[in-house]
Amino acid sequence: MRTQIGLLLALMLAVAAVATLGATGQVTFVNDPITGKPLALVEGIPGPEKGPPCQLDQRYVDEQPEGLRDDVAAAWQRLRDKAAAANVKLCVQDGKRSVGQQEREFADAVRRFGTRELAAKYVLPPEKSMHVKGIAVDIQPIASAVWVERNGREVGWCRRYANEQWHFEYDPGYVTAGCPALLPSATGS
Ligand SMILES: [Zn+2]
């Protein structure tokens, strides 16, 4: 009997040790997002091209937010949980893009708007895009984006551009410093 209790105790201790290790490992993972992962590598990670339709509005999609920088992915989950607690559903119209994806979107915009300067007000070239860096998410429908604009800052998400109501970027500094003033567009003018 004593041996059995001893064995049981040992087993419980082992389980606790593994659980602690797991939790510690996860915390390290979240706080230490890009160790051994150069930015160039993050920028090459493609995001999904499309996703299933957004349940709230079929004009939009709801991508899996894959390929975001690790700390950004964790912050995205915090935002989604916070929204769910307020009964707000967020659809990911666009999250991570690779350099190649961004190049195609930029080339499309240049065709539509006529010049690189005009196009860049709506779609940045790859070397400047926060979607390529894996720290931006476009949220739809607009009612959901409005909710994030009001409530996202507490978990590090801010709207950045006056002409992109759906575009949010994550920065842990926003939690304490607040959101920066809106820029007119992604080119700053
Ligand atoms: Zn965007």
Short mmCIF file of N, CA, C and O in Angstrom, two decimals, residues 10-102:
data_model
loop_
_atom_site.label_atom_id
_atom_site.label_comp_id
_atom_site.label_asym_id
_atom_site.label_seq_id
_atom_site.Cartn_x
_atom_site.Cartn_y
_atom_site.Cartn_z
N ALA A 10 4.91 10.01 -6.94
CA ALA A 10 5.96 10.24 -7.93
C ALA A 10 5.35 10.61 -9.28
O ALA A 10 5.80 11.52 -9.97
N LEU A 11 4.27 9.90 -9.61
CA LEU A 11 3.60 10.15 -10.89
C LEU A 11 3.03 11.57 -10.92
O LEU A 11 3.19 12.30 -11.90
N MET A 12 2.38 11.95 -9.79
CA MET A 12 1.79 13.29 -9.73
C MET A 12 2.88 14.36 -9.86
O MET A 12 2.69 15.36 -10.55
N LEU A 13 4.01 14.13 -9.20
CA LEU A 13 5.11 15.10 -9.28
C LEU A 13 5.62 15.21 -10.72
O LEU A 13 5.88 16.30 -11.21
N ALA A 14 5.71 14.06 -11.40
CA ALA A 14 6.20 14.05 -12.78
C ALA A 14 5.25 14.84 -13.68
O ALA A 14 5.68 15.66 -14.49
N VAL A 15 3.95 14.61 -13.48
CA VAL A 15 2.96 15.32 -14.30
C VAL A 15 3.05 16.83 -14.05
O VAL A 15 3.06 17.64 -14.97
N ALA A 16 3.19 17.21 -12.77
CA ALA A 16 3.29 18.62 -12.42
C ALA A 16 4.54 19.23 -13.07
O ALA A 16 4.49 20.34 -13.60
N ALA A 17 5.65 18.48 -13.05
CA ALA A 17 6.90 18.98 -13.63
C ALA A 17 6.73 19.22 -15.13
O ALA A 17 7.12 20.26 -15.65
N VAL A 18 6.10 18.27 -15.81
CA VAL A 18 5.90 18.41 -17.26
C VAL A 18 4.99 19.61 -17.54
O VAL A 18 5.26 20.41 -18.43
N ALA A 19 3.94 19.74 -16.74
CA ALA A 19 3.01 20.85 -16.95
C ALA A 19 3.73 22.18 -16.77
O ALA A 19 3.55 23.12 -17.54
N THR A 20 4.56 22.27 -15.72
CA THR A 20 5.30 23.51 -15.46
C THR A 20 6.24 23.81 -16.62
O THR A 20 6.30 24.93 -17.11
N LEU A 21 6.94 22.78 -17.08
CA LEU A 21 7.85 22.95 -18.22
C LEU A 21 7.10 23.48 -19.43
O LEU A 21 7.54 24.40 -20.10
N GLY A 22 5.94 22.86 -19.67
CA GLY A 22 5.13 23.26 -20.82
C GLY A 22 4.75 24.72 -20.72
O GLY A 22 4.92 25.49 -21.66
N ALA A 23 4.27 25.13 -19.54
CA ALA A 23 3.84 26.51 -19.36
C ALA A 23 5.02 27.46 -19.51
O ALA A 23 4.93 28.48 -20.19
N THR A 24 6.15 27.09 -18.91
CA THR A 24 7.33 27.95 -19.00
C THR A 24 7.76 28.08 -20.46
O THR A 24 8.06 29.16 -20.93
N GLY A 25 7.75 26.94 -21.14
CA GLY A 25 8.15 26.96 -22.54
C GLY A 25 7.28 27.90 -23.34
O GLY A 25 7.77 28.67 -24.15
N GLN A 26 5.97 27.88 -23.06
CA GLN A 26 5.05 28.71 -23.82
C GLN A 26 5.29 30.20 -23.54
O GLN A 26 5.31 31.01 -24.46
N VAL A 27 5.53 30.53 -22.27
CA VAL A 27 5.76 31.93 -21.91
C VAL A 27 7.01 32.44 -22.62
O VAL A 27 7.02 33.51 -23.20
N THR A 28 8.07 31.62 -22.61
CA THR A 28 9.31 32.01 -23.29
C THR A 28 9.04 32.25 -24.77
O THR A 28 9.47 33.22 -25.35
N PHE A 29 8.30 31.35 -25.34
CA PHE A 29 7.93 31.41 -26.76
C PHE A 29 7.24 32.73 -27.10
O PHE A 29 7.59 33.42 -28.04
N VAL A 30 6.28 33.11 -26.24
CA VAL A 30 5.50 34.31 -26.51
C VAL A 30 6.34 35.57 -26.34
O VAL A 30 6.27 36.50 -27.15
N ASN A 31 7.18 35.59 -25.29
CA ASN A 31 7.95 36.81 -25.02
C ASN A 31 9.19 36.95 -25.87
O ASN A 31 9.83 37.98 -25.89
N ASP A 32 9.57 35.91 -26.53
CA ASP A 32 10.84 35.90 -27.24
C ASP A 32 10.57 35.49 -28.69
O ASP A 32 10.94 34.41 -29.12
N PRO A 33 9.83 36.34 -29.42
CA PRO A 33 9.24 35.92 -30.68
C PRO A 33 10.22 35.64 -31.81
O PRO A 33 9.98 34.76 -32.61
N ILE A 34 11.31 36.38 -31.91
CA ILE A 34 12.08 36.25 -33.14
C ILE A 34 13.52 35.83 -32.89
O ILE A 34 14.38 36.04 -33.73
N THR A 35 13.79 35.19 -31.75
CA THR A 35 15.12 34.66 -31.53
C THR A 35 15.41 33.62 -32.61
O THR A 35 14.62 32.71 -32.82
N GLY A 36 16.52 33.77 -33.27
CA GLY A 36 16.90 32.80 -34.30
C GLY A 36 16.01 32.85 -35.52
O GLY A 36 16.04 31.96 -36.36
N LYS A 37 15.18 33.87 -35.61
CA LYS A 37 14.29 33.97 -36.76
C LYS A 37 14.46 35.37 -37.35
O LYS A 37 13.79 36.30 -36.94
N PRO A 38 15.39 35.53 -38.29
CA PRO A 38 15.62 36.86 -38.85
C PRO A 38 14.34 37.40 -39.49
O PRO A 38 13.53 36.63 -39.99
N LEU A 39 14.20 38.72 -39.48
CA LEU A 39 13.00 39.35 -40.03
C LEU A 39 12.79 38.93 -41.48
O LEU A 39 11.67 38.71 -41.91
N ALA A 40 13.90 38.79 -42.23
CA ALA A 40 13.79 38.42 -43.64
C ALA A 40 13.03 37.10 -43.78
O ALA A 40 12.26 36.92 -44.71
N LEU A 41 13.25 36.20 -42.82
CA LEU A 41 12.57 34.91 -42.86
C LEU A 41 11.08 35.09 -42.60
O LEU A 41 10.23 34.54 -43.29
N VAL A 42 10.76 35.91 -41.58
CA VAL A 42 9.35 36.20 -41.28
C VAL A 42 8.68 36.82 -42.51
O VAL A 42 7.55 36.49 -42.85
N GLU A 43 9.40 37.70 -43.18
CA GLU A 43 8.82 38.40 -44.33
C GLU A 43 8.56 37.46 -45.51
O GLU A 43 7.76 37.76 -46.38
N GLY A 44 9.25 36.34 -45.54
CA GLY A 44 9.05 35.39 -46.64
C GLY A 44 7.90 34.43 -46.40
O GLY A 44 7.48 33.74 -47.30
N ILE A 45 7.38 34.39 -45.15
CA ILE A 45 6.30 33.45 -44.83
C ILE A 45 5.01 33.92 -45.50
O ILE A 45 4.57 35.04 -45.26
N PRO A 46 4.40 33.10 -46.35
CA PRO A 46 3.15 33.52 -46.97
C PRO A 46 1.97 33.38 -46.01
O PRO A 46 2.00 32.54 -45.11
N GLY A 47 0.98 34.20 -46.18
CA GLY A 47 -0.28 34.02 -45.47
C GLY A 47 -1.24 33.32 -46.39
O GLY A 47 -0.94 33.14 -47.58
N PRO A 48 -2.40 32.91 -45.88
CA PRO A 48 -3.39 32.27 -46.75
C PRO A 48 -3.84 33.28 -47.82
O PRO A 48 -3.95 34.47 -47.53
N GLU A 49 -4.05 32.81 -49.04
CA GLU A 49 -4.53 33.71 -50.10
C GLU A 49 -6.00 34.08 -49.87
O GLU A 49 -6.43 35.18 -50.19
N LYS A 50 -6.75 33.14 -49.34
CA LYS A 50 -8.19 33.36 -49.11
C LYS A 50 -8.61 32.55 -47.90
O LYS A 50 -7.88 31.70 -47.43
N GLY A 51 -9.81 32.81 -47.46
CA GLY A 51 -10.33 32.01 -46.37
C GLY A 51 -11.79 31.72 -46.62
O GLY A 51 -12.35 32.15 -47.62
N PRO A 52 -12.43 30.99 -45.70
CA PRO A 52 -13.88 30.77 -45.83
C PRO A 52 -14.61 32.11 -45.69
O PRO A 52 -14.04 33.06 -45.15
N PRO A 53 -15.85 32.18 -46.19
CA PRO A 53 -16.59 33.45 -46.10
C PRO A 53 -16.77 33.88 -44.64
O PRO A 53 -16.93 33.04 -43.75
N CYS A 54 -16.72 35.19 -44.41
CA CYS A 54 -17.01 35.75 -43.08
C CYS A 54 -18.49 35.51 -42.78
O CYS A 54 -19.35 35.87 -43.57
N GLN A 55 -18.77 34.89 -41.63
CA GLN A 55 -20.15 34.55 -41.29
C GLN A 55 -21.05 35.78 -41.14
O GLN A 55 -22.25 35.70 -41.29
N LEU A 56 -20.44 36.93 -40.84
CA LEU A 56 -21.22 38.14 -40.60
C LEU A 56 -21.55 38.87 -41.90
O LEU A 56 -22.51 39.63 -41.97
N ASP A 57 -20.69 38.70 -42.91
CA ASP A 57 -20.87 39.44 -44.16
C ASP A 57 -20.09 38.71 -45.25
O ASP A 57 -18.85 38.68 -45.24
N GLN A 58 -20.84 38.12 -46.18
CA GLN A 58 -20.23 37.23 -47.17
C GLN A 58 -19.33 37.95 -48.17
O GLN A 58 -18.66 37.31 -48.96
N ARG A 59 -19.34 39.29 -48.15
CA ARG A 59 -18.42 39.99 -49.05
C ARG A 59 -16.98 39.84 -48.58
O ARG A 59 -16.04 40.12 -49.29
N TYR A 60 -16.81 39.43 -47.33
CA TYR A 60 -15.47 39.31 -46.77
C TYR A 60 -15.14 37.85 -46.48
O TYR A 60 -16.01 36.99 -46.50
N VAL A 61 -13.85 37.61 -46.20
CA VAL A 61 -13.45 36.25 -45.83
C VAL A 61 -13.01 36.26 -44.37
O VAL A 61 -12.90 37.32 -43.74
N ASP A 62 -12.81 35.09 -43.84
CA ASP A 62 -12.28 34.96 -42.48
C ASP A 62 -11.09 34.00 -42.52
O ASP A 62 -11.23 32.81 -42.32
N GLU A 63 -9.93 34.57 -42.84
CA GLU A 63 -8.70 33.76 -42.95
C GLU A 63 -8.28 33.22 -41.60
O GLU A 63 -8.53 33.85 -40.57
N GLN A 64 -7.55 32.10 -41.62
CA GLN A 64 -6.80 31.71 -40.44
C GLN A 64 -5.64 32.71 -40.32
O GLN A 64 -4.97 32.96 -41.31
N PRO A 65 -5.43 33.27 -39.14
CA PRO A 65 -4.35 34.26 -39.03
C PRO A 65 -2.97 33.60 -38.92
O PRO A 65 -2.25 33.76 -37.96
N GLU A 66 -2.60 32.82 -39.94
CA GLU A 66 -1.33 32.08 -39.91
C GLU A 66 -0.16 32.95 -40.38
O GLU A 66 -0.35 33.83 -41.21
N GLY A 67 1.02 32.67 -39.85
CA GLY A 67 2.24 33.32 -40.34
C GLY A 67 2.56 34.65 -39.67
O GLY A 67 3.57 35.26 -39.97
N LEU A 68 1.67 35.11 -38.77
CA LEU A 68 1.97 36.33 -38.03
C LEU A 68 3.19 36.09 -37.14
O LEU A 68 3.45 34.94 -36.75
N ARG A 69 3.92 37.15 -36.83
CA ARG A 69 5.03 37.01 -35.89
C ARG A 69 4.47 36.38 -34.61
O ARG A 69 3.31 36.65 -34.26
N ASP A 70 5.25 35.56 -33.92
CA ASP A 70 4.70 34.77 -32.81
C ASP A 70 4.01 35.62 -31.74
O ASP A 70 2.94 35.28 -31.26
N ASP A 71 4.65 36.73 -31.35
CA ASP A 71 4.04 37.57 -30.31
C ASP A 71 2.76 38.22 -30.83
O ASP A 71 1.81 38.44 -30.07
N VAL A 72 2.72 38.49 -32.14
CA VAL A 72 1.53 39.10 -32.73
C VAL A 72 0.38 38.08 -32.78
O VAL A 72 -0.77 38.42 -32.50
N ALA A 73 0.72 36.84 -33.09
CA ALA A 73 -0.30 35.78 -33.12
C ALA A 73 -0.92 35.62 -31.73
O ALA A 73 -2.14 35.48 -31.60
N ALA A 74 -0.07 35.67 -30.69
CA ALA A 74 -0.58 35.55 -29.32
C ALA A 74 -1.47 36.75 -28.99
O ALA A 74 -2.53 36.60 -28.37
N ALA A 75 -1.05 37.94 -29.43
CA ALA A 75 -1.83 39.15 -29.16
C ALA A 75 -3.14 39.12 -29.93
O ALA A 75 -4.16 39.64 -29.46
N TRP A 76 -3.10 38.52 -31.13
CA TRP A 76 -4.34 38.40 -31.91
C TRP A 76 -5.35 37.54 -31.16
O TRP A 76 -6.54 37.84 -31.10
N GLN A 77 -4.86 36.44 -30.57
CA GLN A 77 -5.76 35.57 -29.81
C GLN A 77 -6.35 36.32 -28.62
O GLN A 77 -7.54 36.17 -28.32
N ARG A 78 -5.54 37.16 -27.98
CA ARG A 78 -6.05 37.95 -26.84
C ARG A 78 -7.16 38.90 -27.32
O ARG A 78 -8.18 39.08 -26.65
N LEU A 79 -6.95 39.50 -28.49
CA LEU A 79 -7.96 40.42 -29.03
C LEU A 79 -9.24 39.66 -29.36
O LEU A 79 -10.35 40.11 -29.06
N ARG A 80 -9.06 38.49 -29.98
CA ARG A 80 -10.24 37.70 -30.37
C ARG A 80 -11.01 37.25 -29.13
O ARG A 80 -12.25 37.29 -29.13
N ASP A 81 -10.31 36.86 -28.08
CA ASP A 81 -10.98 36.44 -26.83
C ASP A 81 -11.74 37.60 -26.21
O ASP A 81 -12.86 37.45 -25.72
N LYS A 82 -11.10 38.77 -26.22
CA LYS A 82 -11.72 39.97 -25.65
C LYS A 82 -13.00 40.32 -26.42
O LYS A 82 -14.03 40.65 -25.83
N ALA A 83 -12.91 40.20 -27.75
CA ALA A 83 -14.08 40.49 -28.59
C ALA A 83 -15.18 39.46 -28.32
O ALA A 83 -16.35 39.83 -28.17
N ALA A 84 -14.80 38.19 -28.23
CA ALA A 84 -15.79 37.14 -28.01
C ALA A 84 -16.52 37.38 -26.68
O ALA A 84 -17.73 37.18 -26.58
N ALA A 85 -15.77 37.84 -25.67
CA ALA A 85 -16.38 38.12 -24.36
C ALA A 85 -17.41 39.24 -24.46
O ALA A 85 -18.33 39.32 -23.65
N ALA A 86 -17.24 40.11 -25.46
CA ALA A 86 -18.19 41.21 -25.66
C ALA A 86 -19.19 40.86 -26.76
O ALA A 86 -19.91 41.74 -27.26
N ASN A 87 -19.20 39.57 -27.16
CA ASN A 87 -20.12 39.10 -28.20
C ASN A 87 -19.86 39.71 -29.57
O ASN A 87 -20.78 39.89 -30.36
N VAL A 88 -18.60 40.04 -29.83
CA VAL A 88 -18.23 40.61 -31.13
C VAL A 88 -17.39 39.60 -31.89
O VAL A 88 -16.43 39.05 -31.34
N LYS A 89 -17.77 39.32 -33.14
CA LYS A 89 -16.99 38.39 -33.96
C LYS A 89 -16.11 39.19 -34.91
O LYS A 89 -16.55 40.18 -35.50
N LEU A 90 -14.85 38.77 -35.02
CA LEU A 90 -13.91 39.46 -35.90
C LEU A 90 -13.57 38.56 -37.09
O LEU A 90 -13.20 37.41 -36.90
N CYS A 91 -13.71 39.06 -38.31
CA CYS A 91 -13.28 38.31 -39.47
C CYS A 91 -11.95 38.86 -39.97
O CYS A 91 -11.75 40.07 -40.03
N VAL A 92 -11.05 37.94 -40.31
CA VAL A 92 -9.73 38.33 -40.81
C VAL A 92 -9.79 38.41 -42.33
O VAL A 92 -9.76 37.39 -43.02
N GLN A 93 -9.94 39.62 -42.84
CA GLN A 93 -9.99 39.79 -44.30
C GLN A 93 -8.59 39.56 -44.87
O GLN A 93 -8.44 39.00 -45.95
N ASP A 94 -7.56 39.96 -44.14
CA ASP A 94 -6.19 39.77 -44.59
C ASP A 94 -5.26 39.92 -43.40
O ASP A 94 -5.42 40.83 -42.59
N GLY A 95 -4.32 39.02 -43.27
CA GLY A 95 -3.36 39.10 -42.18
C GLY A 95 -1.96 39.11 -42.76
O GLY A 95 -1.53 40.07 -43.38
N LYS A 96 -1.28 37.99 -42.60
CA LYS A 96 0.09 37.86 -43.09
C LYS A 96 0.11 37.77 -44.60
O LYS A 96 -0.71 37.09 -45.22
N ARG A 97 1.06 38.48 -45.21
CA ARG A 97 1.34 38.30 -46.64
C ARG A 97 2.84 38.11 -46.81
O ARG A 97 3.62 38.68 -46.06
N SER A 98 3.21 37.33 -47.81
CA SER A 98 4.64 37.20 -48.13
C SER A 98 5.03 38.37 -49.03
O SER A 98 4.18 39.11 -49.53
N VAL A 99 6.33 38.51 -49.27
CA VAL A 99 6.81 39.54 -50.20
C VAL A 99 6.14 39.35 -51.56
O VAL A 99 5.67 40.32 -52.17
N GLY A 100 6.05 38.10 -52.02
CA GLY A 100 5.46 37.83 -53.34
C GLY A 100 3.99 38.23 -53.40
O GLY A 100 3.54 38.85 -54.37
N GLN A 101 3.24 37.90 -52.35
CA GLN A 101 1.81 38.28 -52.30
C GLN A 101 1.68 39.81 -52.34
O GLN A 101 0.84 40.35 -53.03
N GLN A 102 2.53 40.48 -51.55
CA GLN A 102 2.43 41.93 -51.47
C GLN A 102 2.81 42.56 -52.81
O GLN A 102 2.21 43.54 -53.24
#
